[in-house]
Amino acid sequence: MAGSGDGSAAPSACPSDLECKLAFKPGFDSRFTLGATLGCSALVGLLSVALAFSAPAILISNHDLPRAPGKWGECEGYWPPPAVCLPLGTNSHQGVTAEEMACPQAHVNMQWDARSEFLAKLADVESVAKNASADFISKQLLAQCGLNEEPFIHMMSFRGIAMSRMEDGVFLGNREFESHQHTGSRICWPDGFADHYVGRFGVKPTQEFRTFIQEFDLNAFRLAASNAVACRKKADREH
């Protein structure tokens, strides 16, 4: 949500960790890579030329258009644009339109049970993920070391910074956490979601995300990160 709304969507399709890290993602609302942008531009150009010399124009409604990548709701903590959410203020506000009801203000609940325990567990998960990122533990390394079945959270950095949807002019960072392996819908959330939205303003995460963090095996995550580092060091010595 620190970039756009509740819920989850289809898995990310980054060809590689490097491509993900270079992805242009202003405000966590767009996930187009340079290669994808150029490819789409070329495709649109070819289609335009083909249509100009072939069949008559076909009109389609907005309801027929595909949902844009990176739209709010793709990850936990992805919200509608600041222009929609900021006017709702910093307290609980249900909103009127579908976009307003997807803003963090519609999910403020300072009294929800296990809030402090949730924040403590999430902080530990993010801390291990940040250390793993600093150790350059990639999905490829996990696979090479036979650790791709272990619970793991990857942290990626993007160009562009997420802006708060509850405080005007406040920037929340450019990093995102994503579960390496999760059965079901994609689990991901932006840096700043825990401290800013949940901790400061009392935004209550979705049940799916709360359950994921509660059941996440933190000890197995730590062990997998440690084993990945040891595996790489061993491989370096052998070469």
PDB file of C-alpha atoms in Angstrom:
ATOM      1  CA  MET A   1       0.000   0.000   0.000  1.00  0.00           C
ATOM      2  CA  ALA A   2       2.747   2.608   0.476  1.00  0.00           C
ATOM      3  CA  GLY A   3       2.439   3.070  -3.146  1.00  0.00           C
ATOM      4  CA  SER A   4      -1.134   1.831  -3.896  1.00  0.00           C
ATOM      5  CA  GLY A   5      -4.081  -0.311  -2.189  1.00  0.00           C
ATOM      6  CA  ASP A   6      -5.073  -3.517  -0.344  1.00  0.00           C
ATOM      7  CA  GLY A   7      -4.939  -6.957  -1.876  1.00  0.00           C
ATOM      8  CA  SER A   8      -2.660  -8.863  -4.209  1.00  0.00           C
ATOM      9  CA  ALA A   9      -2.415  -9.579  -7.886  1.00  0.00           C
ATOM     10  CA  ALA A  10      -0.585 -11.651 -10.439  1.00  0.00           C
ATOM     11  CA  PRO A  11       3.120 -12.470  -9.839  1.00  0.00           C
ATOM     12  CA  SER A  12       5.786 -10.082 -11.005  1.00  0.00           C
ATOM     13  CA  ALA A  13       7.344 -10.934 -14.346  1.00  0.00           C
ATOM     14  CA  CYS A  14      10.837  -9.475 -13.971  1.00  0.00           C
ATOM     15  CA  PRO A  15      13.215 -11.499 -16.153  1.00  0.00           C
ATOM     16  CA  SER A  16      15.961 -11.203 -13.557  1.00  0.00           C
ATOM     17  CA  ASP A  17      16.849  -9.659 -10.209  1.00  0.00           C
ATOM     18  CA  LEU A  18      18.855  -6.980 -12.029  1.00  0.00           C
ATOM     19  CA  GLU A  19      15.894  -6.066 -14.220  1.00  0.00           C
ATOM     20  CA  CYS A  20      13.752  -5.731 -11.097  1.00  0.00           C
ATOM     21  CA  LYS A  21      16.312  -3.504  -9.418  1.00  0.00           C
ATOM     22  CA  LEU A  22      16.443  -1.230 -12.484  1.00  0.00           C
ATOM     23  CA  ALA A  23      12.698  -1.038 -12.880  1.00  0.00           C
ATOM     24  CA  PHE A  24      11.280   2.482 -13.032  1.00  0.00           C
ATOM     25  CA  LYS A  25       8.690   2.593 -10.299  1.00  0.00           C
ATOM     26  CA  PRO A  26       7.695   6.173  -9.373  1.00  0.00           C
ATOM     27  CA  GLY A  27       5.667   6.159  -6.181  1.00  0.00           C
ATOM     28  CA  PHE A  28       5.289   2.366  -6.439  1.00  0.00           C
ATOM     29  CA  ASP A  29       2.581   2.966  -9.034  1.00  0.00           C
ATOM     30  CA  SER A  30       4.458   1.761 -12.130  1.00  0.00           C
ATOM     31  CA  ARG A  31       6.612  -1.292 -12.752  1.00  0.00           C
ATOM     32  CA  PHE A  32       7.727  -0.834 -16.362  1.00  0.00           C
ATOM     33  CA  THR A  33      11.358  -1.665 -17.127  1.00  0.00           C
ATOM     34  CA  LEU A  34      13.250   0.150 -19.864  1.00  0.00           C
ATOM     35  CA  GLY A  35      13.185  -2.945 -22.058  1.00  0.00           C
ATOM     36  CA  ALA A  36       9.469  -3.392 -21.599  1.00  0.00           C
ATOM     37  CA  THR A  37       8.802   0.274 -22.368  1.00  0.00           C
ATOM     38  CA  LEU A  38      10.809   0.181 -25.613  1.00  0.00           C
ATOM     39  CA  GLY A  39       9.233  -3.113 -26.602  1.00  0.00           C
ATOM     40  CA  CYS A  40       5.720  -1.790 -26.018  1.00  0.00           C
ATOM     41  CA  SER A  41       6.501   1.395 -27.952  1.00  0.00           C
ATOM     42  CA  ALA A  42       7.689  -0.598 -30.958  1.00  0.00           C
ATOM     43  CA  LEU A  43       4.649  -2.854 -30.819  1.00  0.00           C
ATOM     44  CA  VAL A  44       2.247   0.089 -30.624  1.00  0.00           C
ATOM     45  CA  GLY A  45       3.950   1.675 -33.613  1.00  0.00           C
ATOM     46  CA  LEU A  46       3.616  -1.462 -35.720  1.00  0.00           C
ATOM     47  CA  LEU A  47      -0.022  -1.912 -34.756  1.00  0.00           C
ATOM     48  CA  SER A  48      -0.800   1.709 -35.626  1.00  0.00           C
ATOM     49  CA  VAL A  49       0.651   1.307 -39.111  1.00  0.00           C
ATOM     50  CA  ALA A  50      -1.204  -1.970 -39.638  1.00  0.00           C
ATOM     51  CA  LEU A  51      -4.539  -0.511 -38.567  1.00  0.00           C
ATOM     52  CA  ALA A  52      -4.082   2.541 -40.750  1.00  0.00           C
ATOM     53  CA  PHE A  53      -3.925   0.396 -43.895  1.00  0.00           C
ATOM     54  CA  SER A  54      -6.359  -2.354 -43.007  1.00  0.00           C
ATOM     55  CA  ALA A  55      -9.756  -2.673 -41.406  1.00  0.00           C
ATOM     56  CA  PRO A  56     -11.869   0.275 -40.237  1.00  0.00           C
ATOM     57  CA  ALA A  57     -11.369   1.550 -36.720  1.00  0.00           C
ATOM     58  CA  ILE A  58     -12.782  -0.581 -33.903  1.00  0.00           C
ATOM     59  CA  LEU A  59     -14.176   1.184 -30.857  1.00  0.00           C
ATOM     60  CA  ILE A  60     -13.765  -0.448 -27.463  1.00  0.00           C
ATOM     61  CA  SER A  61     -15.025   0.668 -24.091  1.00  0.00           C
ATOM     62  CA  ASN A  62     -12.851   1.396 -21.067  1.00  0.00           C
ATOM     63  CA  HIS A  63     -14.159  -1.825 -19.529  1.00  0.00           C
ATOM     64  CA  ASP A  64     -12.428  -3.799 -22.285  1.00  0.00           C
ATOM     65  CA  LEU A  65      -8.997  -2.343 -21.556  1.00  0.00           C
ATOM     66  CA  PRO A  66      -6.536  -4.450 -19.519  1.00  0.00           C
ATOM     67  CA  ARG A  67      -5.635  -3.342 -15.998  1.00  0.00           C
ATOM     68  CA  ALA A  68      -2.348  -1.436 -15.980  1.00  0.00           C
ATOM     69  CA  PRO A  69       0.655  -3.055 -14.221  1.00  0.00           C
ATOM     70  CA  GLY A  70       1.513  -1.562 -10.849  1.00  0.00           C
ATOM     71  CA  LYS A  71      -2.038  -0.368 -10.166  1.00  0.00           C
ATOM     72  CA  TRP A  72      -3.044   0.159  -6.559  1.00  0.00           C
ATOM     73  CA  GLY A  73      -3.961  -3.080  -4.872  1.00  0.00           C
ATOM     74  CA  GLU A  74      -1.140  -5.073  -6.469  1.00  0.00           C
ATOM     75  CA  CYS A  75       0.751  -5.342  -3.172  1.00  0.00           C
ATOM     76  CA  GLU A  76      -0.107  -4.741   0.450  1.00  0.00           C
ATOM     77  CA  GLY A  77       0.423  -1.021   1.042  1.00  0.00           C
ATOM     78  CA  TYR A  78      -0.232   0.030  -2.561  1.00  0.00           C
ATOM     79  CA  TRP A  79      -2.809   2.828  -2.498  1.00  0.00           C
ATOM     80  CA  PRO A  80      -4.571   5.064  -5.031  1.00  0.00           C
ATOM     81  CA  PRO A  81      -2.734   8.280  -6.030  1.00  0.00           C
ATOM     82  CA  PRO A  82      -1.982  10.983  -3.414  1.00  0.00           C
ATOM     83  CA  ALA A  83      -4.489  13.333  -5.086  1.00  0.00           C
ATOM     84  CA  VAL A  84      -7.230  10.852  -4.173  1.00  0.00           C
ATOM     85  CA  CYS A  85      -6.155   9.932  -0.635  1.00  0.00           C
ATOM     86  CA  LEU A  86      -4.573  13.074   0.862  1.00  0.00           C
ATOM     87  CA  PRO A  87      -7.836  15.083   0.967  1.00  0.00           C
ATOM     88  CA  LEU A  88      -9.282  12.380   3.255  1.00  0.00           C
ATOM     89  CA  GLY A  89      -6.957  13.494   6.067  1.00  0.00           C
ATOM     90  CA  THR A  90      -5.043  11.398   8.597  1.00  0.00           C
ATOM     91  CA  ASN A  91      -7.923   9.850  10.543  1.00  0.00           C
ATOM     92  CA  SER A  92     -10.416   7.122   9.738  1.00  0.00           C
ATOM     93  CA  HIS A  93     -12.424   8.049   6.648  1.00  0.00           C
ATOM     94  CA  GLN A  94     -14.376   5.524   4.593  1.00  0.00           C
ATOM     95  CA  GLY A  95     -14.595   7.667   1.472  1.00  0.00           C
ATOM     96  CA  VAL A  96     -17.306   7.594  -1.185  1.00  0.00           C
ATOM     97  CA  THR A  97     -15.780   6.412  -4.457  1.00  0.00           C
ATOM     98  CA  ALA A  98     -14.130   3.040  -5.069  1.00  0.00           C
ATOM     99  CA  GLU A  99     -10.697   4.710  -5.130  1.00  0.00           C
ATOM    100  CA  GLU A 100     -11.309   6.569  -1.856  1.00  0.00           C
ATOM    101  CA  MET A 101     -12.444   3.354  -0.190  1.00  0.00           C
ATOM    102  CA  ALA A 102      -9.109   1.794  -1.219  1.00  0.00           C
ATOM    103  CA  CYS A 103      -7.114   4.556   0.514  1.00  0.00           C
ATOM    104  CA  PRO A 104      -5.369   3.849   3.842  1.00  0.00           C
ATOM    105  CA  GLN A 105      -7.779   6.167   5.677  1.00  0.00           C
ATOM    106  CA  ALA A 106     -10.530   3.604   5.096  1.00  0.00           C
ATOM    107  CA  HIS A 107      -8.522   1.015   7.041  1.00  0.00           C
ATOM    108  CA  VAL A 108      -7.503   2.992  10.123  1.00  0.00           C
ATOM    109  CA  ASN A 109      -8.140   1.057  13.338  1.00  0.00           C
ATOM    110  CA  MET A 110      -5.833   1.925  16.224  1.00  0.00           C
ATOM    111  CA  GLN A 111      -7.322  -0.741  18.491  1.00  0.00           C
ATOM    112  CA  TRP A 112      -7.019  -3.932  16.442  1.00  0.00           C
ATOM    113  CA  ASP A 113      -5.765  -6.932  18.362  1.00  0.00           C
ATOM    114  CA  ALA A 114      -2.135  -8.055  18.149  1.00  0.00           C
ATOM    115  CA  ARG A 115      -1.023  -4.822  16.467  1.00  0.00           C
ATOM    116  CA  SER A 116       2.192  -4.518  18.495  1.00  0.00           C
ATOM    117  CA  GLU A 117       3.029  -8.203  18.004  1.00  0.00           C
ATOM    118  CA  PHE A 118       2.430  -7.874  14.265  1.00  0.00           C
ATOM    119  CA  LEU A 119       4.703  -4.829  13.996  1.00  0.00           C
ATOM    120  CA  ALA A 120       7.465  -6.539  15.980  1.00  0.00           C
ATOM    121  CA  LYS A 121       7.365  -9.652  13.766  1.00  0.00           C
ATOM    122  CA  LEU A 122       7.228  -7.591  10.578  1.00  0.00           C
ATOM    123  CA  ALA A 123      10.199  -5.506  11.727  1.00  0.00           C
ATOM    124  CA  ASP A 124      12.219  -8.693  12.293  1.00  0.00           C
ATOM    125  CA  VAL A 125      11.273 -10.057   8.865  1.00  0.00           C
ATOM    126  CA  GLU A 126      12.268  -6.810   7.158  1.00  0.00           C
ATOM    127  CA  SER A 127      15.549  -6.658   9.093  1.00  0.00           C
ATOM    128  CA  VAL A 128      16.612 -10.119   7.912  1.00  0.00           C
ATOM    129  CA  ALA A 129      15.532  -9.258   4.361  1.00  0.00           C
ATOM    130  CA  LYS A 130      17.622  -6.070   4.383  1.00  0.00           C
ATOM    131  CA  ASN A 131      20.668  -7.987   5.606  1.00  0.00           C
ATOM    132  CA  ALA A 132      20.108 -10.628   2.932  1.00  0.00           C
ATOM    133  CA  SER A 133      19.937  -7.904   0.299  1.00  0.00           C
ATOM    134  CA  ALA A 134      23.189  -6.423   1.590  1.00  0.00           C
ATOM    135  CA  ASP A 135      24.722  -9.899   1.212  1.00  0.00           C
ATOM    136  CA  PHE A 136      23.503 -10.010  -2.426  1.00  0.00           C
ATOM    137  CA  ILE A 137      21.397 -13.117  -1.916  1.00  0.00           C
ATOM    138  CA  SER A 138      19.423 -13.486  -5.135  1.00  0.00           C
ATOM    139  CA  LYS A 139      16.792 -15.966  -6.282  1.00  0.00           C
ATOM    140  CA  GLN A 140      19.416 -17.459  -8.574  1.00  0.00           C
ATOM    141  CA  LEU A 141      21.796 -18.026  -5.657  1.00  0.00           C
ATOM    142  CA  LEU A 142      19.073 -19.733  -3.626  1.00  0.00           C
ATOM    143  CA  ALA A 143      18.366 -22.064  -6.537  1.00  0.00           C
ATOM    144  CA  GLN A 144      22.059 -22.838  -7.061  1.00  0.00           C
ATOM    145  CA  CYS A 145      22.470 -23.658  -3.372  1.00  0.00           C
ATOM    146  CA  GLY A 146      19.339 -25.819  -3.211  1.00  0.00           C
ATOM    147  CA  LEU A 147      17.529 -23.324  -0.997  1.00  0.00           C
ATOM    148  CA  ASN A 148      14.767 -22.233  -3.341  1.00  0.00           C
ATOM    149  CA  GLU A 149      12.149 -24.133  -1.314  1.00  0.00           C
ATOM    150  CA  GLU A 150      12.989 -22.258   1.896  1.00  0.00           C
ATOM    151  CA  PRO A 151      10.878 -19.321   3.122  1.00  0.00           C
ATOM    152  CA  PHE A 152      12.600 -16.183   1.946  1.00  0.00           C
ATOM    153  CA  ILE A 153      11.834 -12.474   1.565  1.00  0.00           C
ATOM    154  CA  HIS A 154      13.692 -10.507  -1.098  1.00  0.00           C
ATOM    155  CA  MET A 155      14.118  -6.745  -0.945  1.00  0.00           C
ATOM    156  CA  MET A 156      14.341  -4.780  -4.193  1.00  0.00           C
ATOM    157  CA  SER A 157      15.070  -1.097  -4.828  1.00  0.00           C
ATOM    158  CA  PHE A 158      13.452   0.986  -7.540  1.00  0.00           C
ATOM    159  CA  ARG A 159      13.953   4.368  -9.121  1.00  0.00           C
ATOM    160  CA  GLY A 160      11.291   6.750  -7.884  1.00  0.00           C
ATOM    161  CA  ILE A 161      10.126   7.253  -4.309  1.00  0.00           C
ATOM    162  CA  ALA A 162       6.771   6.373  -2.764  1.00  0.00           C
ATOM    163  CA  MET A 163       4.853   9.353  -1.384  1.00  0.00           C
ATOM    164  CA  SER A 164       2.640   9.107   1.680  1.00  0.00           C
ATOM    165  CA  ARG A 165      -1.098   8.949   1.067  1.00  0.00           C
ATOM    166  CA  MET A 166      -1.800  10.364   4.535  1.00  0.00           C
ATOM    167  CA  GLU A 167       0.759  13.171   4.931  1.00  0.00           C
ATOM    168  CA  ASP A 168       1.417  15.659   2.175  1.00  0.00           C
ATOM    169  CA  GLY A 169       5.056  15.951   1.087  1.00  0.00           C
ATOM    170  CA  VAL A 170       6.292  12.903   3.034  1.00  0.00           C
ATOM    171  CA  PHE A 171       8.440  10.400   1.121  1.00  0.00           C
ATOM    172  CA  LEU A 172       8.611   6.780   2.237  1.00  0.00           C
ATOM    173  CA  GLY A 173      11.453   5.247   0.255  1.00  0.00           C
ATOM    174  CA  ASN A 174      11.917   3.179  -2.874  1.00  0.00           C
ATOM    175  CA  ARG A 175      12.200  -0.399  -1.662  1.00  0.00           C
ATOM    176  CA  GLU A 176       9.812  -3.327  -1.824  1.00  0.00           C
ATOM    177  CA  PHE A 177       9.704  -6.679  -0.028  1.00  0.00           C
ATOM    178  CA  GLU A 178       8.439  -9.800  -1.770  1.00  0.00           C
ATOM    179  CA  SER A 179       8.009 -13.390  -0.672  1.00  0.00           C
ATOM    180  CA  HIS A 180      10.260 -15.765  -2.604  1.00  0.00           C
ATOM    181  CA  GLN A 181       7.803 -18.614  -2.330  1.00  0.00           C
ATOM    182  CA  HIS A 182       4.181 -18.313  -1.362  1.00  0.00           C
ATOM    183  CA  THR A 183       1.346 -20.563  -2.421  1.00  0.00           C
ATOM    184  CA  GLY A 184      -1.614 -18.542  -3.587  1.00  0.00           C
ATOM    185  CA  SER A 185      -1.608 -14.854  -4.415  1.00  0.00           C
ATOM    186  CA  ARG A 186       1.539 -12.747  -4.489  1.00  0.00           C
ATOM    187  CA  ILE A 187       2.722 -11.344  -1.154  1.00  0.00           C
ATOM    188  CA  CYS A 188       4.637  -8.066  -1.335  1.00  0.00           C
ATOM    189  CA  TRP A 189       4.716  -4.738   0.463  1.00  0.00           C
ATOM    190  CA  PRO A 190       6.717  -1.486   0.301  1.00  0.00           C
ATOM    191  CA  ASP A 191       9.262  -0.240   2.789  1.00  0.00           C
ATOM    192  CA  GLY A 192       7.633   2.291   5.099  1.00  0.00           C
ATOM    193  CA  PHE A 193       4.327   0.452   5.219  1.00  0.00           C
ATOM    194  CA  ALA A 194       4.916  -0.862   8.736  1.00  0.00           C
ATOM    195  CA  ASP A 195       6.340   2.244  10.416  1.00  0.00           C
ATOM    196  CA  HIS A 196       4.340   4.911   8.615  1.00  0.00           C
ATOM    197  CA  TYR A 197       0.934   3.423   7.978  1.00  0.00           C
ATOM    198  CA  VAL A 198       0.515   0.668  10.572  1.00  0.00           C
ATOM    199  CA  GLY A 199       2.686   2.081  13.347  1.00  0.00           C
ATOM    200  CA  ARG A 200       1.986   5.803  13.087  1.00  0.00           C
ATOM    201  CA  PHE A 201      -1.532   5.992  11.696  1.00  0.00           C
ATOM    202  CA  GLY A 202      -3.001   2.665  12.791  1.00  0.00           C
ATOM    203  CA  VAL A 203      -3.804   1.290   9.355  1.00  0.00           C
ATOM    204  CA  LYS A 204      -4.938  -2.320   9.703  1.00  0.00           C
ATOM    205  CA  PRO A 205      -3.456  -4.662   7.080  1.00  0.00           C
ATOM    206  CA  THR A 206      -5.570  -7.200   5.231  1.00  0.00           C
ATOM    207  CA  GLN A 207      -6.310 -10.520   6.888  1.00  0.00           C
ATOM    208  CA  GLU A 208      -4.218 -12.294   4.250  1.00  0.00           C
ATOM    209  CA  PHE A 209      -1.155 -10.206   5.022  1.00  0.00           C
ATOM    210  CA  ARG A 210      -1.579 -10.454   8.797  1.00  0.00           C
ATOM    211  CA  THR A 211      -1.850 -14.231   8.534  1.00  0.00           C
ATOM    212  CA  PHE A 212       1.179 -14.429   6.252  1.00  0.00           C
ATOM    213  CA  ILE A 213       3.393 -12.499   8.690  1.00  0.00           C
ATOM    214  CA  GLN A 214       2.043 -14.369  11.699  1.00  0.00           C
ATOM    215  CA  GLU A 215       2.755 -17.768  10.144  1.00  0.00           C
ATOM    216  CA  PHE A 216       6.015 -16.857   8.400  1.00  0.00           C
ATOM    217  CA  ASP A 217       8.918 -19.014   9.630  1.00  0.00           C
ATOM    218  CA  LEU A 218      11.428 -16.356  10.661  1.00  0.00           C
ATOM    219  CA  ASN A 219      13.975 -18.830  12.009  1.00  0.00           C
ATOM    220  CA  ALA A 220      13.960 -20.804   8.761  1.00  0.00           C
ATOM    221  CA  PHE A 221      14.399 -17.521   6.874  1.00  0.00           C
ATOM    222  CA  ARG A 222      17.447 -16.609   8.972  1.00  0.00           C
ATOM    223  CA  LEU A 223      18.923 -20.068   8.471  1.00  0.00           C
ATOM    224  CA  ALA A 224      18.367 -19.972   4.708  1.00  0.00           C
ATOM    225  CA  ALA A 225      20.099 -16.589   4.484  1.00  0.00           C
ATOM    226  CA  SER A 226      23.049 -17.861   6.515  1.00  0.00           C
ATOM    227  CA  ASN A 227      23.299 -21.033   4.436  1.00  0.00           C
ATOM    228  CA  ALA A 228      23.183 -19.039   1.193  1.00  0.00           C
ATOM    229  CA  VAL A 229      26.127 -16.904   2.292  1.00  0.00           C
ATOM    230  CA  ALA A 230      28.075 -20.009   3.355  1.00  0.00           C
ATOM    231  CA  CYS A 231      27.245 -21.712   0.052  1.00  0.00           C
ATOM    232  CA  ARG A 232      28.556 -18.795  -1.979  1.00  0.00           C
ATOM    233  CA  LYS A 233      31.754 -18.554   0.064  1.00  0.00           C
ATOM    234  CA  LYS A 234      32.358 -22.263  -0.467  1.00  0.00           C
ATOM    235  CA  ALA A 235      31.813 -21.900  -4.206  1.00  0.00           C
ATOM    236  CA  ASP A 236      34.235 -18.944  -4.305  1.00  0.00           C
ATOM    237  CA  ARG A 237      36.935 -20.967  -2.533  1.00  0.00           C
ATOM    238  CA  GLU A 238      36.493 -23.850  -4.947  1.00  0.00           C
ATOM    239  CA  HIS A 239      36.985 -21.554  -7.910  1.00  0.00           C
TER     240      HIS A 239
END
